[in-house]
mmCIF file of N, CA and C in Angstrom:
data_model
loop_
_atom_site.group_PDB
_atom_site.id
_atom_site.type_symbol
_atom_site.label_atom_id
_atom_site.label_comp_id
_atom_site.label_asym_id
_atom_site.label_seq_id
_atom_site.Cartn_x
_atom_site.Cartn_y
_atom_site.Cartn_z
ATOM 1 N N MET A 1 -77.815 38.367 61.589
ATOM 2 C CA MET A 1 -78.385 39.735 61.334
ATOM 3 C C MET A 1 -77.860 40.869 61.074
ATOM 4 N N SER A 2 -77.875 41.549 60.084
ATOM 5 C CA SER A 2 -77.117 42.740 59.641
ATOM 6 C C SER A 2 -77.779 43.932 59.978
ATOM 7 N N MET A 3 -76.866 44.542 60.903
ATOM 8 C CA MET A 3 -76.969 45.900 61.725
ATOM 9 C C MET A 3 -76.443 47.020 60.858
ATOM 10 N N PRO A 4 -77.242 48.411 60.885
ATOM 11 C CA PRO A 4 -76.710 49.489 60.375
ATOM 12 C C PRO A 4 -75.244 49.712 60.719
ATOM 13 N N ALA A 5 -74.677 50.359 60.073
ATOM 14 C CA ALA A 5 -72.964 50.581 60.471
ATOM 15 C C ALA A 5 -73.192 51.774 61.577
ATOM 16 N N GLY A 6 -72.446 51.244 62.586
ATOM 17 C CA GLY A 6 -72.372 52.241 63.625
ATOM 18 C C GLY A 6 -73.471 52.034 64.851
ATOM 19 N N ALA A 7 -74.379 51.023 64.502
ATOM 20 C CA ALA A 7 -75.481 50.669 65.546
ATOM 21 C C ALA A 7 -74.658 50.276 66.969
ATOM 22 N N ARG A 8 -75.263 50.739 67.906
ATOM 23 C CA ARG A 8 -75.021 50.499 69.257
ATOM 24 C C ARG A 8 -76.139 49.400 69.818
ATOM 25 N N LEU A 9 -75.529 48.357 70.181
ATOM 26 C CA LEU A 9 -76.581 47.298 70.696
ATOM 27 C C LEU A 9 -76.338 47.049 71.886
ATOM 28 N N SER A 10 -77.517 47.053 72.894
ATOM 29 C CA SER A 10 -77.203 46.466 74.342
ATOM 30 C C SER A 10 -76.847 45.025 74.666
ATOM 31 N N TYR A 11 -76.216 44.909 75.391
ATOM 32 C CA TYR A 11 -76.012 43.352 75.749
ATOM 33 C C TYR A 11 -75.636 43.191 77.237
ATOM 34 N N GLN A 12 -75.917 42.006 77.684
ATOM 35 C CA GLN A 12 -75.874 41.355 78.991
ATOM 36 C C GLN A 12 -74.785 40.366 78.846
ATOM 37 N N TYR A 13 -73.849 40.230 79.815
ATOM 38 C CA TYR A 13 -72.869 38.994 79.842
ATOM 39 C C TYR A 13 -72.779 38.413 81.321
ATOM 40 N N VAL A 14 -72.304 37.491 81.646
ATOM 41 C CA VAL A 14 -71.950 36.816 82.801
ATOM 42 C C VAL A 14 -70.599 36.306 82.530
ATOM 43 N N VAL A 15 -69.671 36.264 83.675
ATOM 44 C CA VAL A 15 -68.438 35.513 83.672
ATOM 45 C C VAL A 15 -68.639 34.166 84.312
ATOM 46 N N LEU A 16 -68.347 33.005 83.748
ATOM 47 C CA LEU A 16 -68.535 31.802 84.289
ATOM 48 C C LEU A 16 -67.172 31.498 85.283
ATOM 49 N N ARG A 17 -67.297 31.179 86.369
ATOM 50 C CA ARG A 17 -66.397 30.979 87.499
ATOM 51 C C ARG A 17 -66.300 29.473 87.685
ATOM 52 N N CYS A 18 -64.966 29.086 87.867
ATOM 53 C CA CYS A 18 -64.805 27.639 88.483
ATOM 54 C C CYS A 18 -64.633 27.724 89.938
ATOM 55 N N VAL A 19 -65.431 26.946 90.714
ATOM 56 C CA VAL A 19 -65.166 27.203 92.265
ATOM 57 C C VAL A 19 -65.096 25.719 92.590
ATOM 58 N N PRO A 20 -63.567 25.413 92.669
ATOM 59 C CA PRO A 20 -63.449 23.992 92.780
ATOM 60 C C PRO A 20 -63.562 23.479 94.463
ATOM 61 N N ARG A 21 -63.639 24.372 95.406
ATOM 62 C CA ARG A 21 -63.734 24.028 96.677
ATOM 63 C C ARG A 21 -64.482 25.316 97.323
ATOM 64 N N ALA A 22 -65.701 25.160 97.584
ATOM 65 C CA ALA A 22 -66.640 26.064 98.105
ATOM 66 C C ALA A 22 -66.433 26.631 99.243
ATOM 67 N N ASP A 23 -65.943 25.859 100.091
ATOM 68 C CA ASP A 23 -65.528 25.991 101.376
ATOM 69 C C ASP A 23 -64.450 27.333 101.495
ATOM 70 N N ARG A 24 -63.718 27.061 100.498
ATOM 71 C CA ARG A 24 -62.613 28.306 100.573
ATOM 72 C C ARG A 24 -62.779 29.588 99.695
ATOM 73 N N GLU A 25 -63.914 29.593 99.016
ATOM 74 C CA GLU A 25 -64.641 30.720 98.394
ATOM 75 C C GLU A 25 -63.539 31.312 97.187
ATOM 76 N N GLU A 26 -62.687 30.504 96.835
ATOM 77 C CA GLU A 26 -61.734 30.811 95.846
ATOM 78 C C GLU A 26 -62.411 30.165 94.282
ATOM 79 N N PHE A 27 -61.994 31.172 93.280
ATOM 80 C CA PHE A 27 -62.365 30.790 92.071
ATOM 81 C C PHE A 27 -61.474 31.288 90.977
ATOM 82 N N LEU A 28 -61.871 30.607 89.865
ATOM 83 C CA LEU A 28 -60.993 31.045 88.831
ATOM 84 C C LEU A 28 -61.998 31.228 87.472
ATOM 85 N N ASN A 29 -61.901 32.576 86.980
ATOM 86 C CA ASN A 29 -62.910 32.701 85.604
ATOM 87 C C ASN A 29 -62.413 32.003 84.449
ATOM 88 N N VAL A 30 -63.655 31.265 83.973
ATOM 89 C CA VAL A 30 -63.039 30.318 82.934
ATOM 90 C C VAL A 30 -63.831 30.409 81.626
ATOM 91 N N GLY A 31 -64.690 31.667 81.650
ATOM 92 C CA GLY A 31 -65.698 31.699 80.491
ATOM 93 C C GLY A 31 -66.543 32.868 80.664
ATOM 94 N N VAL A 32 -67.029 33.339 79.617
ATOM 95 C CA VAL A 32 -67.996 34.545 79.329
ATOM 96 C C VAL A 32 -69.077 34.040 78.477
ATOM 97 N N VAL A 33 -70.411 34.493 79.065
ATOM 98 C CA VAL A 33 -71.583 34.273 78.181
ATOM 99 C C VAL A 33 -72.118 35.442 77.913
ATOM 100 N N LEU A 34 -72.276 35.746 76.318
ATOM 101 C CA LEU A 34 -72.755 37.260 76.107
ATOM 102 C C LEU A 34 -74.147 36.998 75.252
ATOM 103 N N PHE A 35 -74.963 37.637 75.885
ATOM 104 C CA PHE A 35 -76.591 37.692 75.348
ATOM 105 C C PHE A 35 -76.775 39.047 74.695
ATOM 106 N N CYS A 36 -77.228 39.496 73.334
ATOM 107 C CA CYS A 36 -77.534 40.655 72.739
ATOM 108 C C CYS A 36 -78.909 40.255 71.903
ATOM 109 N N GLU A 37 -80.052 40.495 72.766
ATOM 110 C CA GLU A 37 -81.234 40.267 72.122
ATOM 111 C C GLU A 37 -81.418 40.949 70.546
ATOM 112 N N GLU A 38 -81.118 42.287 70.637
ATOM 113 C CA GLU A 38 -81.241 43.099 69.210
ATOM 114 C C GLU A 38 -80.537 42.231 68.389
ATOM 115 N N ALA A 39 -79.291 41.609 68.289
ATOM 116 C CA ALA A 39 -78.632 41.215 67.337
ATOM 117 C C ALA A 39 -78.896 39.627 67.076
ATOM 118 N N GLY A 40 -79.693 38.934 68.075
ATOM 119 C CA GLY A 40 -80.026 37.442 67.910
ATOM 120 C C GLY A 40 -78.761 36.898 68.674
ATOM 121 N N PHE A 41 -78.247 37.273 69.354
ATOM 122 C CA PHE A 41 -76.821 36.704 69.641
ATOM 123 C C PHE A 41 -76.802 36.095 70.986
ATOM 124 N N LEU A 42 -76.141 34.768 71.175
ATOM 125 C CA LEU A 42 -75.839 34.148 72.624
ATOM 126 C C LEU A 42 -74.870 33.184 72.306
ATOM 127 N N GLN A 43 -73.596 33.327 72.687
ATOM 128 C CA GLN A 43 -72.664 32.754 72.646
ATOM 129 C C GLN A 43 -71.768 32.736 73.942
ATOM 130 N N ALA A 44 -71.008 31.606 74.025
ATOM 131 C CA ALA A 44 -70.037 31.601 75.178
ATOM 132 C C ALA A 44 -68.544 31.474 74.633
ATOM 133 N N ALA A 45 -67.529 31.973 75.328
ATOM 134 C CA ALA A 45 -66.326 31.763 74.783
ATOM 135 C C ALA A 45 -65.466 31.284 76.345
ATOM 136 N N CYS A 46 -64.746 30.306 76.060
ATOM 137 C CA CYS A 46 -64.030 29.761 77.484
ATOM 138 C C CYS A 46 -62.580 29.460 77.124
ATOM 139 N N HIS A 47 -61.807 29.524 78.367
ATOM 140 C CA HIS A 47 -60.730 29.354 78.490
ATOM 141 C C HIS A 47 -60.401 28.753 79.845
ATOM 142 N N VAL A 48 -59.894 27.376 79.908
ATOM 143 C CA VAL A 48 -59.423 26.759 81.174
ATOM 144 C C VAL A 48 -57.858 26.906 81.290
ATOM 145 N N ASP A 49 -57.627 27.421 82.475
ATOM 146 C CA ASP A 49 -55.907 27.659 82.695
ATOM 147 C C ASP A 49 -55.819 26.492 83.764
ATOM 148 N N GLU A 50 -55.466 25.122 83.194
ATOM 149 C CA GLU A 50 -55.494 24.067 84.265
ATOM 150 C C GLU A 50 -54.590 24.195 85.237
ATOM 151 N N GLN A 51 -53.148 24.707 85.000
ATOM 152 C CA GLN A 51 -52.313 24.860 86.137
ATOM 153 C C GLN A 51 -52.991 25.743 87.230
ATOM 154 N N ARG A 52 -53.604 26.776 86.761
ATOM 155 C CA ARG A 52 -54.222 27.821 88.027
ATOM 156 C C ARG A 52 -55.160 26.940 88.610
ATOM 157 N N LEU A 53 -55.959 26.093 87.653
ATOM 158 C CA LEU A 53 -57.139 25.617 88.711
ATOM 159 C C LEU A 53 -56.400 24.325 89.626
ATOM 160 N N LEU A 54 -55.523 24.000 89.081
ATOM 161 C CA LEU A 54 -54.951 22.782 89.823
ATOM 162 C C LEU A 54 -54.223 23.556 91.129
ATOM 163 N N ALA A 55 -53.818 24.504 91.101
ATOM 164 C CA ALA A 55 -53.099 25.082 92.221
ATOM 165 C C ALA A 55 -54.038 25.490 93.273
ATOM 166 N N LEU A 56 -55.414 25.834 92.595
ATOM 167 C CA LEU A 56 -56.368 26.090 93.653
ATOM 168 C C LEU A 56 -56.910 24.775 94.418
ATOM 169 N N ASP A 57 -56.890 23.688 93.663
ATOM 170 C CA ASP A 57 -57.526 22.405 94.027
ATOM 171 C C ASP A 57 -56.832 21.461 93.435
ATOM 172 N N PRO A 58 -55.663 20.724 93.832
ATOM 173 C CA PRO A 58 -55.293 19.617 93.001
ATOM 174 C C PRO A 58 -55.976 18.366 92.446
ATOM 175 N N ARG A 59 -57.015 18.465 93.293
ATOM 176 C CA ARG A 59 -58.269 17.191 93.075
ATOM 177 C C ARG A 59 -59.388 17.710 92.339
ATOM 178 N N VAL A 60 -59.343 18.909 91.758
ATOM 179 C CA VAL A 60 -60.232 19.337 90.739
ATOM 180 C C VAL A 60 -60.530 18.500 89.793
ATOM 181 N N ASP A 61 -61.577 18.234 89.085
ATOM 182 C CA ASP A 61 -61.877 17.307 88.141
ATOM 183 C C ASP A 61 -62.104 18.024 86.776
ATOM 184 N N LEU A 62 -60.799 18.047 85.997
ATOM 185 C CA LEU A 62 -60.707 19.004 84.851
ATOM 186 C C LEU A 62 -61.880 18.682 83.773
ATOM 187 N N ALA A 63 -62.103 17.380 83.725
ATOM 188 C CA ALA A 63 -62.868 16.648 82.637
ATOM 189 C C ALA A 63 -64.469 17.080 83.041
ATOM 190 N N GLN A 64 -64.796 17.409 84.410
ATOM 191 C CA GLN A 64 -66.153 17.750 84.684
ATOM 192 C C GLN A 64 -66.091 19.184 84.333
ATOM 193 N N VAL A 65 -65.138 19.939 84.667
ATOM 194 C CA VAL A 65 -65.044 21.550 84.235
ATOM 195 C C VAL A 65 -65.465 21.660 82.685
ATOM 196 N N ARG A 66 -64.578 20.841 81.958
ATOM 197 C CA ARG A 66 -64.654 20.856 80.561
ATOM 198 C C ARG A 66 -66.265 20.387 79.939
ATOM 199 N N SER A 67 -66.566 19.455 80.820
ATOM 200 C CA SER A 67 -68.165 19.391 80.264
ATOM 201 C C SER A 67 -68.850 20.087 80.640
ATOM 202 N N GLY A 68 -68.881 20.695 81.626
ATOM 203 C CA GLY A 68 -69.853 21.791 82.242
ATOM 204 C C GLY A 68 -69.742 22.747 81.144
ATOM 205 N N LEU A 69 -68.597 23.297 80.740
ATOM 206 C CA LEU A 69 -68.357 24.489 79.752
ATOM 207 C C LEU A 69 -68.921 23.999 78.268
ATOM 208 N N GLU A 70 -68.842 22.652 77.984
ATOM 209 C CA GLU A 70 -69.287 22.286 76.713
ATOM 210 C C GLU A 70 -71.032 22.347 76.816
ATOM 211 N N PHE A 71 -71.654 21.933 77.870
ATOM 212 C CA PHE A 71 -72.956 22.046 78.215
ATOM 213 C C PHE A 71 -73.469 23.591 78.081
ATOM 214 N N VAL A 72 -72.756 24.605 78.755
ATOM 215 C CA VAL A 72 -72.953 26.053 78.526
ATOM 216 C C VAL A 72 -72.959 26.372 77.113
ATOM 217 N N THR A 73 -71.800 26.105 76.089
ATOM 218 C CA THR A 73 -71.741 26.208 74.874
ATOM 219 C C THR A 73 -73.203 25.575 74.035
ATOM 220 N N ASP A 74 -73.543 24.254 74.486
ATOM 221 C CA ASP A 74 -74.660 23.782 73.801
ATOM 222 C C ASP A 74 -76.201 24.387 74.156
ATOM 223 N N VAL A 75 -76.263 24.784 75.238
ATOM 224 C CA VAL A 75 -77.289 25.584 75.646
ATOM 225 C C VAL A 75 -77.410 27.018 74.836
ATOM 226 N N CYS A 76 -76.357 27.664 74.854
ATOM 227 C CA CYS A 76 -76.070 28.918 74.101
ATOM 228 C C CYS A 76 -76.770 28.661 72.541
ATOM 229 N N ALA A 77 -76.185 27.468 71.958
ATOM 230 C CA ALA A 77 -76.540 27.119 70.460
ATOM 231 C C ALA A 77 -78.105 26.567 70.488
ATOM 232 N N GLY A 78 -78.585 26.321 71.527
ATOM 233 C CA GLY A 78 -79.814 25.877 71.423
ATOM 234 C C GLY A 78 -79.890 24.175 70.938
ATOM 235 N N ASP A 79 -78.747 23.767 71.292
ATOM 236 C CA ASP A 79 -78.360 22.262 70.763
ATOM 237 C C ASP A 79 -79.352 21.229 71.719
ATOM 238 N N GLU A 80 -79.633 20.158 70.947
ATOM 239 C CA GLU A 80 -80.608 19.292 71.618
ATOM 240 C C GLU A 80 -79.613 18.359 72.765
ATOM 241 N N ARG A 81 -78.378 18.368 72.645
ATOM 242 C CA ARG A 81 -77.663 17.753 73.653
ATOM 243 C C ARG A 81 -77.800 18.300 75.042
ATOM 244 N N ALA A 82 -78.120 19.694 75.214
ATOM 245 C CA ALA A 82 -78.475 20.507 76.237
ATOM 246 C C ALA A 82 -79.656 20.025 76.841
ATOM 247 N N GLY A 83 -80.383 19.352 76.116
ATOM 248 C CA GLY A 83 -81.652 18.834 76.919
ATOM 249 C C GLY A 83 -82.628 19.936 76.930
ATOM 250 N N PRO A 84 -83.484 19.899 77.856
ATOM 251 C CA PRO A 84 -84.346 21.098 78.145
ATOM 252 C C PRO A 84 -84.050 22.536 78.296
ATOM 253 N N ALA A 85 -82.731 22.564 78.899
ATOM 254 C CA ALA A 85 -82.251 23.783 79.086
ATOM 255 C C ALA A 85 -81.593 24.444 77.703
ATOM 256 N N GLY A 86 -81.464 23.718 76.503
ATOM 257 C CA GLY A 86 -81.502 24.211 75.215
ATOM 258 C C GLY A 86 -82.738 24.579 74.508
ATOM 259 N N LEU A 87 -83.894 24.641 74.923
ATOM 260 C CA LEU A 87 -84.894 24.994 74.151
ATOM 261 C C LEU A 87 -85.489 26.269 74.774
ATOM 262 N N GLY A 88 -86.340 26.837 74.121
ATOM 263 C CA GLY A 88 -86.557 28.129 74.325
ATOM 264 C C GLY A 88 -85.880 29.201 73.665
ATOM 265 N N SER A 89 -86.380 30.283 73.789
ATOM 266 C CA SER A 89 -85.676 31.592 73.022
ATOM 267 C C SER A 89 -84.136 31.848 73.797
ATOM 268 N N ARG A 90 -83.506 32.674 72.826
ATOM 269 C CA ARG A 90 -82.066 32.830 73.499
ATOM 270 C C ARG A 90 -82.251 33.643 74.961
ATOM 271 N N GLY A 91 -83.217 34.682 75.052
ATOM 272 C CA GLY A 91 -83.283 35.117 76.446
ATOM 273 C C GLY A 91 -83.844 34.189 77.596
ATOM 274 N N THR A 92 -84.455 33.146 77.095
ATOM 275 C CA THR A 92 -84.879 32.216 78.143
ATOM 276 C C THR A 92 -83.738 31.282 78.687
ATOM 277 N N ARG A 93 -82.664 30.961 77.426
ATOM 278 C CA ARG A 93 -81.526 30.213 77.592
ATOM 279 C C ARG A 93 -80.531 30.942 78.412
ATOM 280 N N PHE A 94 -80.260 32.302 78.241
ATOM 281 C CA PHE A 94 -79.578 33.072 79.090
ATOM 282 C C PHE A 94 -79.904 33.118 80.393
ATOM 283 N N GLY A 95 -81.244 33.347 80.632
ATOM 284 C CA GLY A 95 -81.886 33.465 81.945
ATOM 285 C C GLY A 95 -81.447 32.038 82.596
ATOM 286 N N PHE A 96 -81.496 30.877 82.025
ATOM 287 C CA PHE A 96 -80.970 29.702 82.818
ATOM 288 C C PHE A 96 -79.489 29.598 83.031
ATOM 289 N N LEU A 97 -78.593 30.059 81.970
ATOM 290 C CA LEU A 97 -77.293 30.114 82.240
ATOM 291 C C LEU A 97 -76.808 31.238 83.542
ATOM 292 N N LYS A 98 -77.459 32.144 83.340
ATOM 293 C CA LYS A 98 -77.205 33.253 84.435
ATOM 294 C C LYS A 98 -77.726 33.092 86.122
ATOM 295 N N ALA A 99 -78.459 32.074 86.187
ATOM 296 C CA ALA A 99 -79.080 31.470 87.381
ATOM 297 C C ALA A 99 -77.928 30.885 88.393
ATOM 298 N N PRO A 100 -77.949 31.387 89.490
ATOM 299 C CA PRO A 100 -77.030 30.898 90.348
ATOM 300 C C PRO A 100 -77.013 29.343 90.646
ATOM 301 N N ARG A 101 -76.074 28.503 90.830
ATOM 302 C CA ARG A 101 -75.972 27.349 91.071
ATOM 303 C C ARG A 101 -74.972 26.785 92.002
ATOM 304 N N SER A 102 -75.470 25.627 92.680
ATOM 305 C CA SER A 102 -74.332 25.116 93.713
ATOM 306 C C SER A 102 -73.416 23.978 92.917
ATOM 307 N N THR A 103 -72.781 24.582 92.044
ATOM 308 C CA THR A 103 -72.023 23.594 91.298
ATOM 309 C C THR A 103 -70.549 23.931 91.362
ATOM 310 N N VAL A 104 -69.629 23.468 90.489
ATOM 311 C CA VAL A 104 -68.263 23.885 90.594
ATOM 312 C C VAL A 104 -68.153 24.983 89.294
ATOM 313 N N LEU A 105 -69.133 24.973 88.399
ATOM 314 C CA LEU A 105 -68.989 26.053 87.430
ATOM 315 C C LEU A 105 -70.280 27.030 87.684
ATOM 316 N N ARG A 106 -69.979 28.358 87.875
ATOM 317 C CA ARG A 106 -71.020 29.058 88.465
ATOM 318 C C ARG A 106 -71.103 30.489 87.684
ATOM 319 N N PRO A 107 -72.163 30.994 87.395
ATOM 320 C CA PRO A 107 -72.109 32.424 86.642
ATOM 321 C C PRO A 107 -72.035 33.402 87.766
ATOM 322 N N GLY A 108 -71.213 34.430 87.457
ATOM 323 C CA GLY A 108 -70.920 35.601 88.162
ATOM 324 C C GLY A 108 -72.365 36.637 88.139
ATOM 325 N N PRO A 109 -72.125 37.797 88.531
ATOM 326 C CA PRO A 109 -73.302 38.603 88.536
ATOM 327 C C PRO A 109 -73.437 39.179 86.977
ATOM 328 N N VAL A 110 -74.680 39.404 86.660
ATOM 329 C CA VAL A 110 -74.875 40.100 85.359
ATOM 330 C C VAL A 110 -74.323 41.442 85.223
ATOM 331 N N HIS A 111 -73.733 41.808 84.187
ATOM 332 C CA HIS A 111 -73.010 43.032 83.541
ATOM 333 C C HIS A 111 -73.666 43.429 82.377
ATOM 334 N N GLY A 112 -73.821 44.661 81.769
ATOM 335 C CA GLY A 112 -74.216 45.104 80.572
ATOM 336 C C GLY A 112 -73.419 46.173 80.003
ATOM 337 N N GLY A 113 -73.717 46.486 78.794
ATOM 338 C CA GLY A 113 -72.761 47.379 77.974
ATOM 339 C C GLY A 113 -73.545 47.488 76.801
ATOM 340 N N VAL A 114 -72.839 48.288 75.625
ATOM 341 C CA VAL A 114 -73.274 48.469 74.593
ATOM 342 C C VAL A 114 -72.081 48.114 73.740
ATOM 343 N N THR A 115 -72.429 47.616 72.544
ATOM 344 C CA THR A 115 -71.387 47.544 71.368
ATOM 345 C C THR A 115 -71.795 47.543 69.907
ATOM 346 N N GLY A 116 -71.058 47.541 69.150
ATOM 347 C CA GLY A 116 -71.393 47.419 67.532
ATOM 348 C C GLY A 116 -71.465 46.167 67.077
ATOM 349 N N ASP A 117 -70.754 45.216 67.882
ATOM 350 C CA ASP A 117 -70.280 43.776 67.437
ATOM 351 C C ASP A 117 -70.303 42.868 68.611
ATOM 352 N N PRO A 118 -71.362 42.170 68.790
ATOM 353 C CA PRO A 118 -71.308 41.470 69.962
ATOM 354 C C PRO A 118 -70.272 40.296 69.983
ATOM 355 N N ALA A 119 -70.160 39.459 68.756
ATOM 356 C CA ALA A 119 -68.909 38.636 68.803
ATOM 357 C C ALA A 119 -67.613 39.070 69.099
ATOM 358 N N ARG A 120 -67.281 40.281 68.509
ATOM 359 C CA ARG A 120 -66.111 40.816 68.931
ATOM 360 C C ARG A 120 -65.875 41.350 70.146
ATOM 361 N N GLN A 121 -67.041 41.738 70.872
ATOM 362 C CA GLN A 121 -67.358 42.056 72.326
ATOM 363 C C GLN A 121 -66.956 41.004 73.176
ATOM 364 N N LEU A 122 -67.497 39.728 72.989
ATOM 365 C CA LEU A 122 -67.330 38.633 73.463
ATOM 366 C C LEU A 122 -65.688 38.348 73.663
ATOM 367 N N ASP A 123 -65.094 38.375 72.470
ATOM 368 C CA ASP A 123 -63.721 38.235 72.581
ATOM 369 C C ASP A 123 -62.897 39.061 73.331
ATOM 370 N N ARG A 124 -63.216 40.315 73.311
ATOM 371 C CA ARG A 124 -62.522 41.562 74.254
ATOM 372 C C ARG A 124 -62.824 40.911 75.634
ATOM 373 N N LEU A 125 -64.056 40.595 76.084
ATOM 374 C CA LEU A 125 -64.520 40.221 77.439
ATOM 375 C C LEU A 125 -63.532 39.001 77.707
ATOM 376 N N LEU A 126 -63.366 37.704 76.999
ATOM 377 C CA LEU A 126 -62.819 36.850 77.246
ATOM 378 C C LEU A 126 -61.296 37.076 77.475
ATOM 379 N N ASP A 127 -60.679 37.952 76.697
ATOM 380 C CA ASP A 127 -59.368 38.408 76.747
ATOM 381 C C ASP A 127 -59.155 39.140 78.159
ATOM 382 N N GLN A 128 -60.098 40.268 78.354
ATOM 383 C CA GLN A 128 -59.993 41.030 79.599
ATOM 384 C C GLN A 128 -60.091 40.266 81.089
ATOM 385 N N LEU A 129 -61.253 39.247 80.754
ATOM 386 C CA LEU A 129 -61.728 38.714 82.276
ATOM 387 C C LEU A 129 -61.530 37.221 82.459
ATOM 388 N N VAL A 130 -60.854 36.552 81.376
ATOM 389 C CA VAL A 130 -60.627 35.322 81.398
ATOM 390 C C VAL A 130 -59.226 34.846 81.200
ATOM 391 N N SER A 131 -58.611 35.254 80.088
ATOM 392 C CA SER A 131 -57.414 34.643 79.668
ATOM 393 C C SER A 131 -56.272 35.296 80.323
#
């Protein structure tokens, strides 16, 4: 979708956290999901620092974490591999992804902001909050 130069678009995002052991309440940020309704934008960007995750819990299932992040990416894309979670509008899919879960991969609180370029903002958030 083409936006006028200098357009300021509101967006929401959640940071994806890997919580290998809920009893210790420790987590590592592993991704960001950004939703901008005005731009028709819903994407995830992820980075898994395996060494840091293994330092939190040497038994963490890294394949499960990667699989969970692939599922998030599929939901964002509306891919049929996501099953029912990949159906519906971008807003509905973001609502699914931001909902709290009792899994190893959990969304943090919803935050918001404004940007002229949602894709670039997603890259910035990944760099600031995850990498």
